[in-house]
Coordinates of C-alpha atoms in Angstrom, one line a residue:
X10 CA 0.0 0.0 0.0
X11 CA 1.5 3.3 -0.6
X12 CA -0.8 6.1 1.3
X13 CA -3.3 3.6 2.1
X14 CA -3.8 3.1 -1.9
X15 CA -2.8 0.0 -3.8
X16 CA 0.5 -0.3 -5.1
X17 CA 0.4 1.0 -9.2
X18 CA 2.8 0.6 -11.5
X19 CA 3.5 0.7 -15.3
X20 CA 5.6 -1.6 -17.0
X21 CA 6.4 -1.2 -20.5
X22 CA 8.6 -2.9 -23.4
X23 CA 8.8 -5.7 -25.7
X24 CA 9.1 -6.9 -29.1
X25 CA 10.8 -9.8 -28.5
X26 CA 11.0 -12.6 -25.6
X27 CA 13.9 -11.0 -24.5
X28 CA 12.4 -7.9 -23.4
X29 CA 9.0 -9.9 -22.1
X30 CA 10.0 -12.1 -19.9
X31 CA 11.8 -10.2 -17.5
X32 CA 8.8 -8.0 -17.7
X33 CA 6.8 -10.3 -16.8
X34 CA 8.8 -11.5 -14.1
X35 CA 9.0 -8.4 -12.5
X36 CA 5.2 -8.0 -12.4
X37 CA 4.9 -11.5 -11.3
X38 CA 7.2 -10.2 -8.2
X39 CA 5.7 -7.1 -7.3
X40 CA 2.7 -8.8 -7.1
X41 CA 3.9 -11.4 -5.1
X42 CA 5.4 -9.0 -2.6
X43 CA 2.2 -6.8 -3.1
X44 CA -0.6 -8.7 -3.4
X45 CA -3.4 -5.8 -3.8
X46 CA -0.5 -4.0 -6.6
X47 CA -2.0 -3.3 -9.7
X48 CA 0.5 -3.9 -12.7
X49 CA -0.3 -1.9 -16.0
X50 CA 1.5 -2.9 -19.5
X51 CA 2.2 -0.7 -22.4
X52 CA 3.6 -2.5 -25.5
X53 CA 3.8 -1.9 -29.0
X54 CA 0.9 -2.6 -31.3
X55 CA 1.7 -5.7 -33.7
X56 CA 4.3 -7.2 -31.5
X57 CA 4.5 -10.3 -29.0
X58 CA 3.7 -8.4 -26.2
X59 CA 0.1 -8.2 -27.4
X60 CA -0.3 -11.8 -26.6
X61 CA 2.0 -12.9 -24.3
X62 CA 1.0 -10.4 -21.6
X63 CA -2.1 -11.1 -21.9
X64 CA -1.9 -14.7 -21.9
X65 CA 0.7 -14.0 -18.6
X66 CA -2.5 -12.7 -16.9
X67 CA -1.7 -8.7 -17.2
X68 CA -4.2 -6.0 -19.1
X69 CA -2.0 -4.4 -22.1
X70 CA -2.4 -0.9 -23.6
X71 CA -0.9 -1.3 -27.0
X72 CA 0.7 2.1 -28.6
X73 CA 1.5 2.6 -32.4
X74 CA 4.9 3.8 -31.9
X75 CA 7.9 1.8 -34.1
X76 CA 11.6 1.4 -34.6
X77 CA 13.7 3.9 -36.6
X78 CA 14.3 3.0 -40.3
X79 CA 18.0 2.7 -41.3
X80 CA 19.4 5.1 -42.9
X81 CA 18.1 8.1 -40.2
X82 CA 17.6 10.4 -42.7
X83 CA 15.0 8.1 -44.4
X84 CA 11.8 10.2 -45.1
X85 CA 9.7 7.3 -43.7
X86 CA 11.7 8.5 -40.1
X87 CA 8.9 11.7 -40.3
X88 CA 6.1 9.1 -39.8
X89 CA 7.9 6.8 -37.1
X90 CA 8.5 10.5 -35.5
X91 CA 4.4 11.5 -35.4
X92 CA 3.9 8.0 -34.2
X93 CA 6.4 8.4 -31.6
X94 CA 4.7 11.9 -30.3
X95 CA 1.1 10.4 -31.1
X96 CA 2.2 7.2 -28.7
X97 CA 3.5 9.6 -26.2
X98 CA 0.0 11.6 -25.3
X99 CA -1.4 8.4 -26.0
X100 CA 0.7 7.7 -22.6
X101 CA -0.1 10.7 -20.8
X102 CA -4.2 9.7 -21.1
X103 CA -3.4 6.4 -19.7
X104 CA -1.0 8.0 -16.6
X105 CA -4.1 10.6 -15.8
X106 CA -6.7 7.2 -15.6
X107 CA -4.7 4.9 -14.0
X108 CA -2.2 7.4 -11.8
X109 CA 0.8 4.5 -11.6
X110 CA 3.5 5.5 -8.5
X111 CA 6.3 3.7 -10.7
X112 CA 7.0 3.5 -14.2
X113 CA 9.4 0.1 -15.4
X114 CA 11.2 0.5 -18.8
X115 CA 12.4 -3.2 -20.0
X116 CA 13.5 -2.0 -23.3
X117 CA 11.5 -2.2 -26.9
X118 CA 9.7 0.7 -28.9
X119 CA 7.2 1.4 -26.3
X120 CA 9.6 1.9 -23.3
X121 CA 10.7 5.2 -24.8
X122 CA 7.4 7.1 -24.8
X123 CA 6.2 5.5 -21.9
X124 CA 9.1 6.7 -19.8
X125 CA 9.5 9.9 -21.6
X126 CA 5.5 10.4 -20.8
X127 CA 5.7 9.3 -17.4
X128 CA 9.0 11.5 -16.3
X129 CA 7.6 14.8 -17.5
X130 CA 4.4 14.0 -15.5
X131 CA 6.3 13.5 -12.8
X132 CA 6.1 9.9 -12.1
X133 CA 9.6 8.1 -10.6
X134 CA 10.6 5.7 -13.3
X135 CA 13.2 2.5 -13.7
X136 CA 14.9 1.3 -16.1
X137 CA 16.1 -2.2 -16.6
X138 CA 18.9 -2.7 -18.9
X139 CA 19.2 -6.1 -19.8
X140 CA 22.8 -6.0 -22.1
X141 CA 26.2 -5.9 -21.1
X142 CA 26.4 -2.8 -24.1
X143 CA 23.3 -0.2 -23.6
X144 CA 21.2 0.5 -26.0
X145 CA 20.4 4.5 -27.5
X146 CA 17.3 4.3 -26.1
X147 CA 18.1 3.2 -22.3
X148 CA 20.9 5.4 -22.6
X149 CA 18.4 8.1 -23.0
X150 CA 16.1 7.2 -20.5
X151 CA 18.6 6.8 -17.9
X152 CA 18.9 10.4 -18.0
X153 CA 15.7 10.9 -16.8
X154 CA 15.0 7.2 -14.5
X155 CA 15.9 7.3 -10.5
X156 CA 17.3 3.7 -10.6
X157 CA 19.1 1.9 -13.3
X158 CA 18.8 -2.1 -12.6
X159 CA 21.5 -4.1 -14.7
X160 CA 22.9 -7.4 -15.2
X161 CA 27.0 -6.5 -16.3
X162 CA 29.6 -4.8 -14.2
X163 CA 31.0 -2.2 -15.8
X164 CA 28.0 -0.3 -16.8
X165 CA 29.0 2.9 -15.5
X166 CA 30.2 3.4 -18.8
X167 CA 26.3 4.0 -19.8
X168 CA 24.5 5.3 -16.8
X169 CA 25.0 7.7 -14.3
X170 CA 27.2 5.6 -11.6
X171 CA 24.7 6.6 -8.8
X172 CA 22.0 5.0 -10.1
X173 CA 22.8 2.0 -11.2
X174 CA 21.8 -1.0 -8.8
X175 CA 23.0 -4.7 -9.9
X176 CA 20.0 -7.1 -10.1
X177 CA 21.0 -9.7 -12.9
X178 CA 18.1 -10.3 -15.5
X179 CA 15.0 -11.9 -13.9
X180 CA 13.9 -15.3 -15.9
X181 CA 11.1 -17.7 -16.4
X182 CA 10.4 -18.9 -12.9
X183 CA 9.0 -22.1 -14.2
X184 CA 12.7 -22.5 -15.4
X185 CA 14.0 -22.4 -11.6
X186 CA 11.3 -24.5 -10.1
X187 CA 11.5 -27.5 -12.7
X188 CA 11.3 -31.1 -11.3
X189 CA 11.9 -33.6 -14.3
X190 CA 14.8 -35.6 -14.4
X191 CA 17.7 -36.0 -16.9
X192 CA 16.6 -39.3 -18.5
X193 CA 12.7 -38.0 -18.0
X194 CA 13.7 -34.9 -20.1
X195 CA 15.6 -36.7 -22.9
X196 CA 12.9 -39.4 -23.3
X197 CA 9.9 -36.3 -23.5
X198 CA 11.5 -36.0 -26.5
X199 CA 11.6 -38.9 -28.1
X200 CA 15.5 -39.7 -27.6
X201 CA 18.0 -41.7 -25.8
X202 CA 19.5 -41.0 -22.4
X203 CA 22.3 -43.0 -22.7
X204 CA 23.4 -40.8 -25.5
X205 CA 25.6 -37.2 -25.1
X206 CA 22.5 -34.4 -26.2
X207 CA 23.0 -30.9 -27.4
X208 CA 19.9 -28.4 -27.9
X209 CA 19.9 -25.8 -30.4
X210 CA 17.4 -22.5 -29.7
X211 CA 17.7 -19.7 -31.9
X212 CA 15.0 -17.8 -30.4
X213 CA 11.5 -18.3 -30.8
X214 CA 11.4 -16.9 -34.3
X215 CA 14.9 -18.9 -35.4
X216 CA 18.0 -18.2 -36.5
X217 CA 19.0 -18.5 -40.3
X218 CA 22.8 -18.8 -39.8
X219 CA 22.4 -21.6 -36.8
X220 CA 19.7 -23.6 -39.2
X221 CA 21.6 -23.7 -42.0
X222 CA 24.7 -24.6 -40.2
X223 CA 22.5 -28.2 -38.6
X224 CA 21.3 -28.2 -42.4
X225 CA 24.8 -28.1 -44.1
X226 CA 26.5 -30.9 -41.8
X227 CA 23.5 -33.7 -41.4
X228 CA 25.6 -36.7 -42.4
X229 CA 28.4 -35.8 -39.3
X230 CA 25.2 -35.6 -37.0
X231 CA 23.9 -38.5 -38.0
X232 CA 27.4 -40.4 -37.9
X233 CA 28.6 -38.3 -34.5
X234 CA 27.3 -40.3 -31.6
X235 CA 25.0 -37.5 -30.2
X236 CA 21.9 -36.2 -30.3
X237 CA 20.4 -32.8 -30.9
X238 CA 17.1 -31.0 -30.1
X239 CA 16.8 -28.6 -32.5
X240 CA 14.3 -25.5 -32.0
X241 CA 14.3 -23.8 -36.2
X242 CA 11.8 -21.1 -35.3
X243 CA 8.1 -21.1 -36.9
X244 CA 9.5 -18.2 -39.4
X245 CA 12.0 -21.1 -41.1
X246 CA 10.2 -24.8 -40.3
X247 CA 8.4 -25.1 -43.6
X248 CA 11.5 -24.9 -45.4
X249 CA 13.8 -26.8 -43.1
X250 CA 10.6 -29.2 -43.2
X251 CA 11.3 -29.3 -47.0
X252 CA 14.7 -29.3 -46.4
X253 CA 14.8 -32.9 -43.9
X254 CA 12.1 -34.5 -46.2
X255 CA 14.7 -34.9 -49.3
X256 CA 17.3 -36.8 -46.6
X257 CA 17.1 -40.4 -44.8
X258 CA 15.5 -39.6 -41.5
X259 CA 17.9 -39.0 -38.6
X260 CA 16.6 -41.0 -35.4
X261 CA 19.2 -38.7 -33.5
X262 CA 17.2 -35.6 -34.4
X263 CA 14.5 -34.2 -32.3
X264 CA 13.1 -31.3 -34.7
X265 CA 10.3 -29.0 -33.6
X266 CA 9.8 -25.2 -34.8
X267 CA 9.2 -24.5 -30.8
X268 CA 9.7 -25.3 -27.6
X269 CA 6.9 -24.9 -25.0
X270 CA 8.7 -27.1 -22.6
X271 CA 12.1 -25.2 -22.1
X272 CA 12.6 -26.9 -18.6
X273 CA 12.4 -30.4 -19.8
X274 CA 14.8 -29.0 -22.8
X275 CA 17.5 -27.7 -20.5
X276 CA 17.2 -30.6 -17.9
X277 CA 17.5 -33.0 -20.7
X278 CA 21.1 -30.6 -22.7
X279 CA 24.4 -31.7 -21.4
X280 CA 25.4 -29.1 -23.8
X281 CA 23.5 -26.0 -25.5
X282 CA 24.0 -24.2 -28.8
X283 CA 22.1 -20.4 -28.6
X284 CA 22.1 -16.9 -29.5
X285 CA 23.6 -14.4 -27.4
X286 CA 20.5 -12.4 -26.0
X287 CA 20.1 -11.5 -22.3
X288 CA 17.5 -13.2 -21.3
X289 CA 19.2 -16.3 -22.8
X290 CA 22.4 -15.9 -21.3
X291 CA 20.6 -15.7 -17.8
X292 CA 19.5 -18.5 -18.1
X293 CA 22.0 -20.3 -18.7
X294 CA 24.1 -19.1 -15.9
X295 CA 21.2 -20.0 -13.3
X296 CA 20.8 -23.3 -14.6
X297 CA 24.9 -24.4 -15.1
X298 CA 24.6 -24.7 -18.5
X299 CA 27.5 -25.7 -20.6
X300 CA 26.8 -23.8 -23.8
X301 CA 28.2 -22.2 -27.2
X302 CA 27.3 -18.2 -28.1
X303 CA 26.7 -17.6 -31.8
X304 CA 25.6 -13.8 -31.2
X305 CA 23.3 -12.0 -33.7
X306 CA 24.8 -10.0 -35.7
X307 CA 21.3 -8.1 -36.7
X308 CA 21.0 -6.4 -33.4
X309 CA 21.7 -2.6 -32.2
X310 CA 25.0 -2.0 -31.3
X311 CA 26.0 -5.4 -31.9
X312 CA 25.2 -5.9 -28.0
X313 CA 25.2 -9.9 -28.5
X314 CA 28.8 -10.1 -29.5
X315 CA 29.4 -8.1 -26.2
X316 CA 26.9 -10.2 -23.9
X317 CA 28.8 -13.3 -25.0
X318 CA 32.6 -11.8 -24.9
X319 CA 31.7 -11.1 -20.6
X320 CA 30.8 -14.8 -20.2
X321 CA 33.6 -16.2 -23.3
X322 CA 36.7 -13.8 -21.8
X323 CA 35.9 -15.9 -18.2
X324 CA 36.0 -19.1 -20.0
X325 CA 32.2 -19.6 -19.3
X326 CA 31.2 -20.2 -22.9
X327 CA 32.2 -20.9 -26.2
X328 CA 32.3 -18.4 -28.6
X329 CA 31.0 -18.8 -32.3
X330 CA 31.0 -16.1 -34.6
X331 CA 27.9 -16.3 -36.6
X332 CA 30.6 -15.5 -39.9
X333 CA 32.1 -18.7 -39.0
X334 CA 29.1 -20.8 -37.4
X335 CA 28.1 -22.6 -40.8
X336 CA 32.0 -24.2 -41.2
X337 CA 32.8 -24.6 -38.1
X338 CA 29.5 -24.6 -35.4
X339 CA 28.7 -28.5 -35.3
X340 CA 31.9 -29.9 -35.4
X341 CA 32.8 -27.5 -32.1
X342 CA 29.2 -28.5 -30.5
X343 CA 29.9 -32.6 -31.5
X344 CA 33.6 -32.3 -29.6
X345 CA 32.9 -30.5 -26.9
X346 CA 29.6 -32.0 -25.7
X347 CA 32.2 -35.5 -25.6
X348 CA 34.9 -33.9 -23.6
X349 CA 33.7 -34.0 -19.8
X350 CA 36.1 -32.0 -18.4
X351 CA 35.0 -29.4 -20.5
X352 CA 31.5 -29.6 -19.7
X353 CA 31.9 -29.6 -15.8
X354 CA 34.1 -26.2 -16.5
X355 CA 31.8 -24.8 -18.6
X356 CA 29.7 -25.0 -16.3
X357 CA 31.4 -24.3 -12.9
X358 CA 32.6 -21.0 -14.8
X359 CA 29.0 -20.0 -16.0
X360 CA 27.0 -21.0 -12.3
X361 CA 29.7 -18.3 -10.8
X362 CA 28.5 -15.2 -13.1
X363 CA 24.4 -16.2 -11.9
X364 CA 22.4 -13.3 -9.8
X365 CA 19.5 -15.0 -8.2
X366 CA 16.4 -13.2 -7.2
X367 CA 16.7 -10.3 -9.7
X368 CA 13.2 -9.7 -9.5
X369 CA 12.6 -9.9 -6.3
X370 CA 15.4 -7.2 -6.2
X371 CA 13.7 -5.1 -8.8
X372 CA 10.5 -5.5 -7.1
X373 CA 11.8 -3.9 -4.2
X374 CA 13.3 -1.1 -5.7
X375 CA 10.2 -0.3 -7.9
X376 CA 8.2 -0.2 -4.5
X377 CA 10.8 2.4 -2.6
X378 CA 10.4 4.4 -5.7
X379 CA 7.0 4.8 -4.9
X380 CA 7.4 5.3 -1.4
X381 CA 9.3 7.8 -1.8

């Protein structure tokens, strides 16, 4: 309760998983800490965060606002620009109805004129910065947020030094609080616990360079004494689909364009293949994880090359360049998921860089905000 009112709070971002889950894990805190708190999203029309946070239990306010178009001086920017301004006192209607004490920034299109809104109305904000390399936009926001929450050291670089607080990313709970065995896992899928078993995700909408690196070296998979679960994405599972259908079928391949089940997935990897996104990485440190990084290289300021250089430079991962991943990404995922010794470091080095109970953490600091 905050002056014998509920606890209100606006949380805003997405696009992409990476941005929703910790959003979504940070309301699912407050309101386990707060009970009576109500929790508010803003998202961006069109994007994931229409359904998922609905589907998460949370009411959603979608805004029209959109990314930048590449080059800057594009006139197609003068339109993103009205939509921008248009989202913003789209924002300031929604702050005089439902009078939040907080606003959260996760990141994504609609953290920027939700923030930018809810500062010059005078509402505390946070901003949770999920990269080891801040983005333009969190970098702006900072300016104006009373606490920065991030998951790197070093990030003084970005934000003003005083406020940044070091929370970790939060994660899917349901990740933490899994109770399936190894051998349970494997066999969920279809496979063989007595055999070594490395999953691929490349996000839930796939990555081309990772697929087509699993496509291009088939025969050593099928010949290597291992077994993969491979996650292609929906965007690229007709063709891969296509792609499988012209080969013998490979009894050591689990293939499935997504994973609902991520807990039995990780529980059943000795080994696991991913891109380089926060959320990702977090992940993997909480859970152990042995795993190779192929970072994006379609993302702003290249911030998955840095994410997986903090955990590769600490010998808590294996670096893949996605230039390189077709050549040389199976062969590296087939050798290492053989060599124990490996694995155990791997994954001694990776449980060491884990921050548990970043949401909690966040939780509390979005309610002091509002105390305050």
């Amino acid at each position: 309760m905050i002056n014998n009112e509920p606890l209100r709070v606006i949380v805003s971002g997405g696009g992409t998983g990476g941005h929703i889950f910790p959003a979504v894990s940070i309301a699912n805190a407050i309101k386990k800490q707060h009970p009576d708190a109500e929790v508010l999203f803003v998202g961006a029309e069109g994007r994931m965060e229409m359904q998922r946070v609905p589907a998460a239990g949370y009411e959603i306010k979608g805004l029209p606002v959109r990314g930048l178009i590449r080059p800057l001086w594009s006139p197609k920017n003068i339109g993103v620009m009205m939509d921008f301004f248009k989202s913003k006192n789209m924002v300031k209607k929604i702050i005089r109805e439902f009078r939040p004490h907080v606003a959260v920034g996760v990141g994504g299109y609609a953290s920027a004129p939700t923030l930018n809104a809810a500062y010059s109305m005078g509402v505390p904000c946070l901003v949770q910065e999920q990269n080891s390399y801040a983005g333009v936009t969190n970098k702006s926001l900072a300016k104006k947020a009373s606490k920065v929450c991030v998951a790197y050291s070093g990030m003084e670089r970005f934000f003003p030094a005083d406020k940044i607080i070091m929370t970790g990313n939060p994660v899917r709970q349901n990740l933490l609080d899994a109770n399936i065995s190894k051998d349970e896992a494997v066999k969920s899928f279809g496979l063989n616990p007595a055999l070594p078993t490395v999953l691929i995700i490349g996000g839930s909408l796939g990555a081309r360079t990772v697929n087509e690196s699993v496509l291009t070296h088939l025969e050593e998979i099928r010949q290597g004494g291992v077994q993969f679960i491979w996650q292609t994405g929906k965007f690229y599972s007709k063709e891969i689909a296509e792609a499988l259908a012209k080969v013998d079928k490979l009894d050591n391949l689990h293939v499935t364009d997504f994973i609902s089940n991520m807990d039995a997935a990780y529980a059943a990897a000795d080994l696991v293949v991913s891109r380089a996104g926060a959320s990702s990485i977090s992940e993997l440190c909480l859970l152990g994880k042995p795993c190779i990084l192929v970072p994006s290289p379609n993302v702003a300021e290249d911030h998955q090359t840095k994410n997986a250089m903090a955990l590769s430079t600490k010998d808590a991962a294996i670096f893949v360049a996605d230039k390189d991943a077709r050549s040389v990404l199976v062969s590296t995922a087939l050798q290492t998921v053989k060599d124990e010794a490996k694995l155990k470091s791997l994954s001694e080095n990776v449980l060491k860089l884990a921050f548990h109970n970043s949401a909690d953490i966040i939780a509390e600091e979005v309610y002091k905000l509002a105390n305050k």
